[in-house]
Coordinates of C-alpha atoms and ligand atoms in Angstrom, one line a residue:
X782 CA 0.2 -0.3 -0.2
X783 CA 1.4 3.4 -0.6
X784 CA 1.2 6.0 1.9
X785 CA -0.1 9.6 0.6
X786 CA 0.4 12.8 2.5
X787 CA -1.6 15.1 1.3
X788 CA -2.6 18.7 2.9
X789 CA -6.1 19.3 3.8
X790 CA -8.4 20.6 0.8
X791 CA -12.0 19.7 -0.6
X792 CA -10.0 16.6 -2.6
X793 CA -8.5 15.1 0.1
X794 CA -11.6 15.5 2.4
X795 CA -13.7 13.6 -0.1
X796 CA -10.9 11.0 0.2
X797 CA -10.5 11.0 3.2
X798 CA -14.1 10.5 3.8
X799 CA -14.9 7.5 1.0
X800 CA -11.7 5.8 3.0
X801 CA -13.4 5.9 6.3
X802 CA -16.9 5.0 5.0
X803 CA -14.6 1.5 3.1
X804 CA -13.4 1.1 6.8
X805 CA -9.9 1.9 6.0
X806 CA -8.0 4.2 8.3
X807 CA -6.7 7.9 7.7
X808 CA -4.1 10.1 9.9
X809 CA -4.9 13.2 10.9
X810 CA -3.7 16.7 12.6
X811 CA -5.4 17.8 16.2
X812 CA -3.6 20.4 18.7
X813 CA -2.1 17.7 20.7
X814 CA -0.4 15.1 18.3
X815 CA -1.6 13.5 15.4
X816 CA -4.5 10.7 15.7
X817 CA -4.8 7.6 13.8
X818 CA -8.4 7.6 12.3
X819 CA -11.6 4.9 11.8
X820 CA -14.6 5.5 12.0
X821 CA -16.2 4.4 15.7
X822 CA -19.3 2.5 14.2
X823 CA -17.0 0.1 12.6
X824 CA -15.9 -2.8 14.0
X825 CA -13.1 -4.3 11.7
X826 CA -11.6 -0.6 11.3
X827 CA -11.4 -0.6 15.2
X828 CA -10.3 -3.7 15.3
X829 CA -7.5 -2.8 12.6
X830 CA -6.2 0.1 14.9
X831 CA -5.5 -2.3 17.2
X832 CA -3.5 -4.3 14.8
X833 CA -1.8 -1.7 13.0
X834 CA -0.1 -0.2 15.6
X835 CA 0.3 -3.4 18.3
X836 CA -1.9 -1.7 20.5
X837 CA -2.5 -3.8 23.9
X838 CA -6.8 -5.1 23.2
X839 CA -7.4 -3.8 26.7
X840 CA -6.5 -0.5 26.0
X841 CA -9.7 1.7 25.1
X842 CA -9.7 4.5 22.3
X843 CA -11.2 8.3 22.2
X844 CA -14.2 9.2 19.8
X845 CA -13.5 12.6 18.0
X846 CA -16.3 15.2 17.2
X847 CA -16.7 18.1 15.2
X848 CA -17.6 21.1 17.6
X849 CA -21.3 21.0 16.5
X850 CA -22.2 17.2 16.7
X851 CA -24.3 16.0 19.0
X852 CA -22.8 14.1 22.0
X853 CA -25.8 13.6 23.6
X854 CA -26.6 10.3 21.1
X855 CA -23.6 8.7 22.8
X856 CA -23.5 9.4 26.1
X857 CA -25.5 8.0 29.1
X858 CA -25.3 10.3 31.5
X859 CA -24.0 13.8 31.3
X860 CA -23.6 15.3 34.7
X861 CA -23.4 19.4 34.9
X862 CA -20.4 20.2 35.8
X863 CA -19.2 18.0 32.6
X864 CA -21.6 20.6 30.6
X865 CA -19.7 23.8 32.2
X866 CA -16.0 22.0 31.2
X867 CA -17.5 21.5 27.6
X868 CA -18.1 25.2 27.5
X869 CA -14.5 26.1 29.2
X870 CA -12.3 24.2 27.6
X871 CA -13.8 22.9 23.6
X872 CA -12.8 22.5 21.3
X873 CA -9.2 21.7 23.2
X874 CA -7.1 19.0 24.2
X875 CA -9.9 18.0 26.9
X876 CA -11.3 14.6 26.7
X877 CA -13.8 13.6 28.9
X878 CA -14.7 10.0 29.9
X879 CA -18.9 9.6 30.0
X880 CA -21.1 6.4 30.8
X881 CA -21.8 5.0 27.8
X882 CA -22.4 1.5 27.1
X883 CA -23.9 0.1 23.2
X884 CA -23.5 3.6 21.5
X885 CA -20.3 2.6 19.2
X886 CA -18.7 -0.7 18.3
X887 CA -18.1 -2.7 21.2
X888 CA -14.6 -2.2 20.5
X889 CA -13.6 1.2 21.0
X890 CA -14.4 1.2 24.7
X891 CA -12.7 -2.5 25.3
X892 CA -15.6 -3.8 27.9
X893 CA -15.5 -0.4 30.1
X894 CA -19.2 1.0 30.3
X895 CA -17.9 4.9 29.2
X896 CA -17.1 6.6 25.9
X897 CA -14.1 8.7 25.6
X898 CA -14.6 12.0 23.8
X899 CA -12.5 14.9 22.4
X900 CA -13.2 17.8 20.3
X901 CA -10.1 19.3 19.3
X902 CA -9.7 22.2 18.1
X903 CA -6.8 22.5 15.1
X904 CA -8.7 23.5 12.3
X905 CA -7.8 20.7 10.0
X906 CA -8.9 18.0 12.4
X907 CA -12.3 19.9 13.1
X908 CA -12.3 20.2 8.7
X909 CA -11.9 16.4 8.5
X910 CA -14.3 15.9 11.5
X911 CA -17.1 18.0 9.7
X912 CA -16.9 16.3 6.1
X913 CA -17.2 12.6 7.6
X914 CA -19.9 13.6 10.3
X915 CA -19.0 10.4 12.2
X916 CA -17.5 9.9 15.4
X917 CA -13.5 9.1 14.7
X918 CA -11.8 7.0 16.9
X919 CA -8.2 7.7 16.9
X920 CA -5.3 6.7 19.2
X921 CA -1.9 8.4 18.6
X922 CA -0.6 7.6 15.6
X923 CA 2.5 5.8 16.4
X924 CA 3.2 2.2 17.0
X925 CA 2.4 0.9 20.7
X926 CA 4.9 2.4 23.1
X927 CA 6.8 4.1 20.3
X928 CA 6.5 8.4 20.7
X929 CA 3.6 10.1 20.0
X930 CA 3.8 11.7 16.4
X931 CA 3.7 15.6 15.9
X932 CA 4.9 16.1 12.6
X933 CA 3.4 13.8 9.5
X934 CA 6.8 12.7 9.1
X935 CA 6.4 11.1 12.3
X936 CA 3.5 9.3 11.2
X937 CA 5.0 8.2 7.9
X938 CA 8.1 7.0 9.6
X939 CA 6.2 4.5 12.2
X940 CA 3.5 3.6 8.9
X941 CA 4.5 4.3 5.5
X942 CA 2.9 1.8 3.8
X943 CA 0.6 0.2 6.1
X944 CA -2.2 3.0 5.4
X945 CA -3.2 5.0 3.0
X946 CA -3.6 8.8 3.9
X947 CA -2.0 10.9 6.0
X948 CA -3.5 14.5 6.3
X949 CA -0.8 17.2 6.6
X950 CA -1.9 19.6 9.0
X951 CA 1.9 20.9 9.9
X952 CA 3.9 20.1 13.8
X953 CA 0.8 20.3 16.5
X954 CA 1.9 23.0 18.6
X955 CA 0.5 21.6 21.8
X956 CA 2.9 18.7 22.0
X957 CA 1.5 16.4 24.1
X958 CA -1.7 14.5 24.8
X959 CA -5.2 15.8 25.7
X960 CA -6.3 15.3 29.4
X961 CA -8.0 12.6 30.1
X962 CA -10.6 13.3 32.8
X963 CA -13.4 10.7 33.6
X964 CA -16.8 12.8 34.6
X965 CA -18.9 9.5 35.1
X966 CA -18.9 10.7 39.1
X967 CA -20.5 13.2 41.1
X968 CA -17.0 14.8 40.9
X969 CA -14.4 14.9 37.9
X970 CA -11.3 13.2 37.9
X971 CA -8.1 13.5 36.0
X972 CA -7.1 9.9 34.4
X973 CA -4.2 11.1 32.4
X974 CA -2.6 14.8 33.2
X975 CA -2.4 17.2 29.7
X976 CA -2.5 20.8 28.6
X977 CA -6.0 21.5 31.0
X978 CA -4.5 21.4 34.3
X979 CA -6.0 20.1 37.5
X980 CA -6.5 23.7 38.4
X981 CA -8.4 25.0 35.1
X982 CA -10.5 22.0 36.2
X983 CA -11.1 22.9 39.3
X984 CA -12.0 26.6 38.7
X985 CA -14.7 25.4 36.6
X986 CA -16.4 22.4 38.3
X987 CA -15.6 23.1 42.0
X988 CA -13.5 20.5 42.7
X989 CA -11.4 18.2 40.8
X990 CA -9.3 14.7 41.8
X991 CA -6.3 13.0 40.1
X992 CA -6.7 9.2 40.1
X993 CA -3.9 7.3 42.1
X994 CA -3.6 3.7 40.8
X995 CA -4.0 2.0 44.0
X996 CA -1.6 -1.4 44.3
X997 CA -3.4 -4.8 43.0
X998 CA -6.3 -2.6 41.3
X999 CA -6.9 -2.5 38.0
X1000 CA -6.1 0.9 36.3
X1001 CA -9.1 3.0 35.0
X1002 CA -7.1 4.3 32.3
X1003 CA -5.4 1.1 31.3
X1004 CA -3.4 3.1 29.1
X1005 CA -1.3 4.7 31.7
X1006 CA -0.3 1.3 33.0
X1007 CA 2.2 0.7 30.2
X1008 CA 6.0 1.9 29.1
X1009 CA 5.3 4.5 26.8
X1010 CA 6.3 7.5 24.7
X1011 CA 9.8 5.4 24.3
X1012 CA 12.5 6.7 21.7
X1013 CA 14.7 3.6 20.1
X1014 CA 17.7 4.8 21.7
X1015 CA 18.7 4.6 25.1
X1016 CA 17.8 6.7 27.6
X1017 CA 18.7 7.6 31.0
X1018 CA 17.4 10.1 33.2
X1019 CA 18.1 12.6 36.2
X1020 CA 17.0 14.8 39.0
X1021 CA 16.9 18.5 38.0
X1022 CA 19.8 19.2 40.7
X1023 CA 22.0 16.2 39.1
X1024 CA 23.2 18.0 36.6
X1025 CA 26.9 16.7 37.7
X1026 CA 25.6 13.4 37.2
X1027 CA 24.4 14.0 33.9
X1028 CA 27.9 15.7 32.6
X1029 CA 29.6 13.1 34.1
X1030 CA 27.4 10.2 32.4
X1031 CA 27.7 11.9 28.7
X1032 CA 31.4 12.3 29.4
X1033 CA 31.4 8.4 30.2
X1034 CA 29.4 7.7 26.8
X1035 CA 31.1 10.2 24.7
X1036 CA 34.6 8.3 25.3
X1037 CA 32.9 5.3 24.0
X1038 CA 31.5 6.6 21.2
X1039 CA 27.8 6.3 21.9
X1040 CA 26.7 9.8 20.6
X1041 CA 25.1 11.0 23.8
X1042 CA 22.8 13.8 24.2
X1043 CA 21.4 15.8 27.0
X1044 CA 17.8 16.6 26.8
X1045 CA 17.0 19.9 29.0
X1046 CA 15.1 22.7 29.9
X1047 CA 16.4 26.1 28.8
X1048 CA 18.6 27.7 31.7
X1049 CA 20.3 24.3 32.1
X1050 CA 21.3 24.2 28.3
X1051 CA 23.0 27.5 28.8
X1052 CA 25.5 25.9 31.4
X1053 CA 26.1 23.3 29.2
X1054 CA 28.2 24.5 25.9
X1055 CA 30.3 22.1 24.4
X1056 CA 27.5 19.1 25.1
X1057 CA 25.1 18.1 22.2
X1058 CA 21.8 19.2 24.1
X1059 CA 18.5 18.6 23.3
X1060 CA 17.1 22.6 24.3
X1061 CA 13.6 22.2 25.9
X1062 CA 13.1 26.1 26.4
X1063 CA 12.2 27.8 28.7
X1064 CA 8.2 28.1 29.4
X1065 CA 5.6 25.4 30.1
X1066 CA 4.1 25.7 26.7
X1067 CA 7.5 25.2 25.2
X1068 CA 8.5 22.6 26.5
X1069 CA 5.4 20.6 26.3
X1070 CA 5.3 21.9 22.9
X1071 CA 8.8 20.4 22.1
X1072 CA 9.0 17.6 24.1
X1073 CA 8.1 14.9 21.5
X1074 CA 9.8 16.5 18.4
X1075 CA 13.0 16.5 20.5
X1076 CA 12.6 13.0 21.7
X1077 CA 12.5 12.0 18.2
X1078 CA 15.2 13.9 16.9
X1079 CA 17.1 12.4 19.6
X1080 CA 16.6 9.2 18.8
X1081 CA 17.6 9.7 14.9
X1082 CA 20.8 11.6 16.2
X1083 CA 21.9 10.2 19.8
X1084 CA 22.7 6.5 20.8
X1085 CA 22.0 7.7 24.2
X1086 CA 18.9 10.5 25.5
X1087 CA 20.3 11.9 29.0
X1088 CA 17.2 13.7 30.3
X1089 CA 17.5 16.1 33.3
X1090 CA 14.1 16.6 34.7
X1091 CA 12.8 20.2 34.7
X1092 CA 12.4 21.8 38.1
X1093 CA 9.1 22.9 37.8
X1094 CA 6.6 19.9 37.8
X1095 CA 2.8 21.4 38.6
X1096 CA 0.2 22.5 36.1
X1097 CA 1.2 22.0 32.4
X1098 CA 4.5 20.3 33.6
X1099 CA 2.7 17.5 35.3
X1100 CA 1.7 16.2 32.4
X1101 CA 5.2 16.6 30.5
X1102 CA 7.1 15.1 33.6
X1103 CA 4.6 12.1 33.2
X1104 CA 5.9 11.6 29.4
X1105 CA 9.6 12.0 30.1
X1106 CA 9.7 9.6 33.2
X1107 CA 7.7 7.2 30.8
X1108 CA 10.2 8.1 28.0
X1109 CA 13.4 7.0 29.3
X1110 CA 11.4 3.8 31.9
X1111 CA 13.6 0.9 31.8
Ligands
TXA85 O1 -4.4 14.0 22.3 C1 -5.1 12.9 22.8 O2 -5.7 12.3 23.7 C2 -4.8 11.8 21.2 C3 -5.0 13.2 20.0 C4 -5.1 12.2 18.9 O3 -6.6 13.0 20.0 N1 -4.8 11.1 21.4 C5 -4.2 9.6 22.1 O4 -5.0 8.3 22.1 O5 -3.4 10.2 22.9 P1 -4.7 7.4 22.4 O6 -5.1 6.4 22.3 O7 -2.9 7.7 22.4 O8 -4.6 7.7 24.5 C6 -6.2 7.5 25.0 C7 -6.1 7.4 26.5 C8 -5.1 6.0 27.3 O9 -4.2 6.2 28.1 C9 -6.6 4.8 27.4 O10 -6.3 4.3 28.1 C10 -7.5 6.6 27.4 O11 -6.9 7.3 27.3 N2 -8.9 6.3 27.4 C11 -9.9 5.9 26.5 N3 -11.0 5.7 26.2 C12 -11.0 5.7 27.8 C13 -11.6 5.5 28.9 N4 -13.2 5.4 28.3 N5 -11.8 5.3 30.1 C14 -10.9 5.4 30.8 N6 -9.7 5.7 29.5 C15 -9.6 6.0 28.3
MG86 MG1 -0.7 7.1 22.8

């Protein structure tokens, strides 16, 4: 199969609709990462997402809809605070997990009695979703466990020859995946940290919990239990006050000819002249936007990525830290 990368226009939208209706997969941009899309109503298409990604069969998928889509047809329960969250943050990088049974293919939620729904703000994603006018399930468009894609090239590298079409939408400017927030109970509960923070959700809903997996318990969001976001090269990670240790490892690896690169925030990068550095930038937003792009760069040019944790770890940085530590997990 030849994999086309096409700009988003009438012709490519027409083709994408045809492909989706035939049960094929179409990768498309969002403001967070690229997604690998299929019709949420098509059993075989949904199953093929799991197959082509090598995704564990118990990891549910997010349904994506355009901003005018009537989600009442997809859910069983809609607490008043969920409406307020939608009004405040959607379209945008917030996925809400609703009580829902039997509304879409049974393969979407892997046996859970919930359905997660997201309304991306990326203009290209809106155009695509509007044109097909169906809920589109889409995990991040990477082979399972690999780094999430923030450019069409990243998608192409993982799926060349395996999917027919990638819609071109430039580099995703959010950089890490949406916040996943459960709205099945009385209080919203964050299952995956992202660009919409606990503070932002609490300010609208009155309160917000963060899910902590208890020992021996089945995770509420199965994806959080897996190793993820991993570059193909080796990795190491140090605390923000362990710069000297990171430098020592760098020199050791360089001595052996192993092409080390240090991934760190702008303030630390300034102290590392003469070292190969992957500079995350200075603000929370920059660091979120640059993380996956730099992990992709690192795996291309480095034998080992030596990460130094950013100092700030709350707000958006909670999501960045979650992805960074899991990328560097051994
Ligand atoms: O930003 C994003 O959310 C991107 C773009 C493409 O929209 N998508 C994405 O999908 O990150 P994926 O499949 O890579 O991650 C979805 C996460 C997983 O951790 C999964 O377990 C969780 O959301 N999830 C999906 N449906 C769920 C449900 N019904 N209940 C609990 N967790 C759910
Ligand atoms: Mg993913």
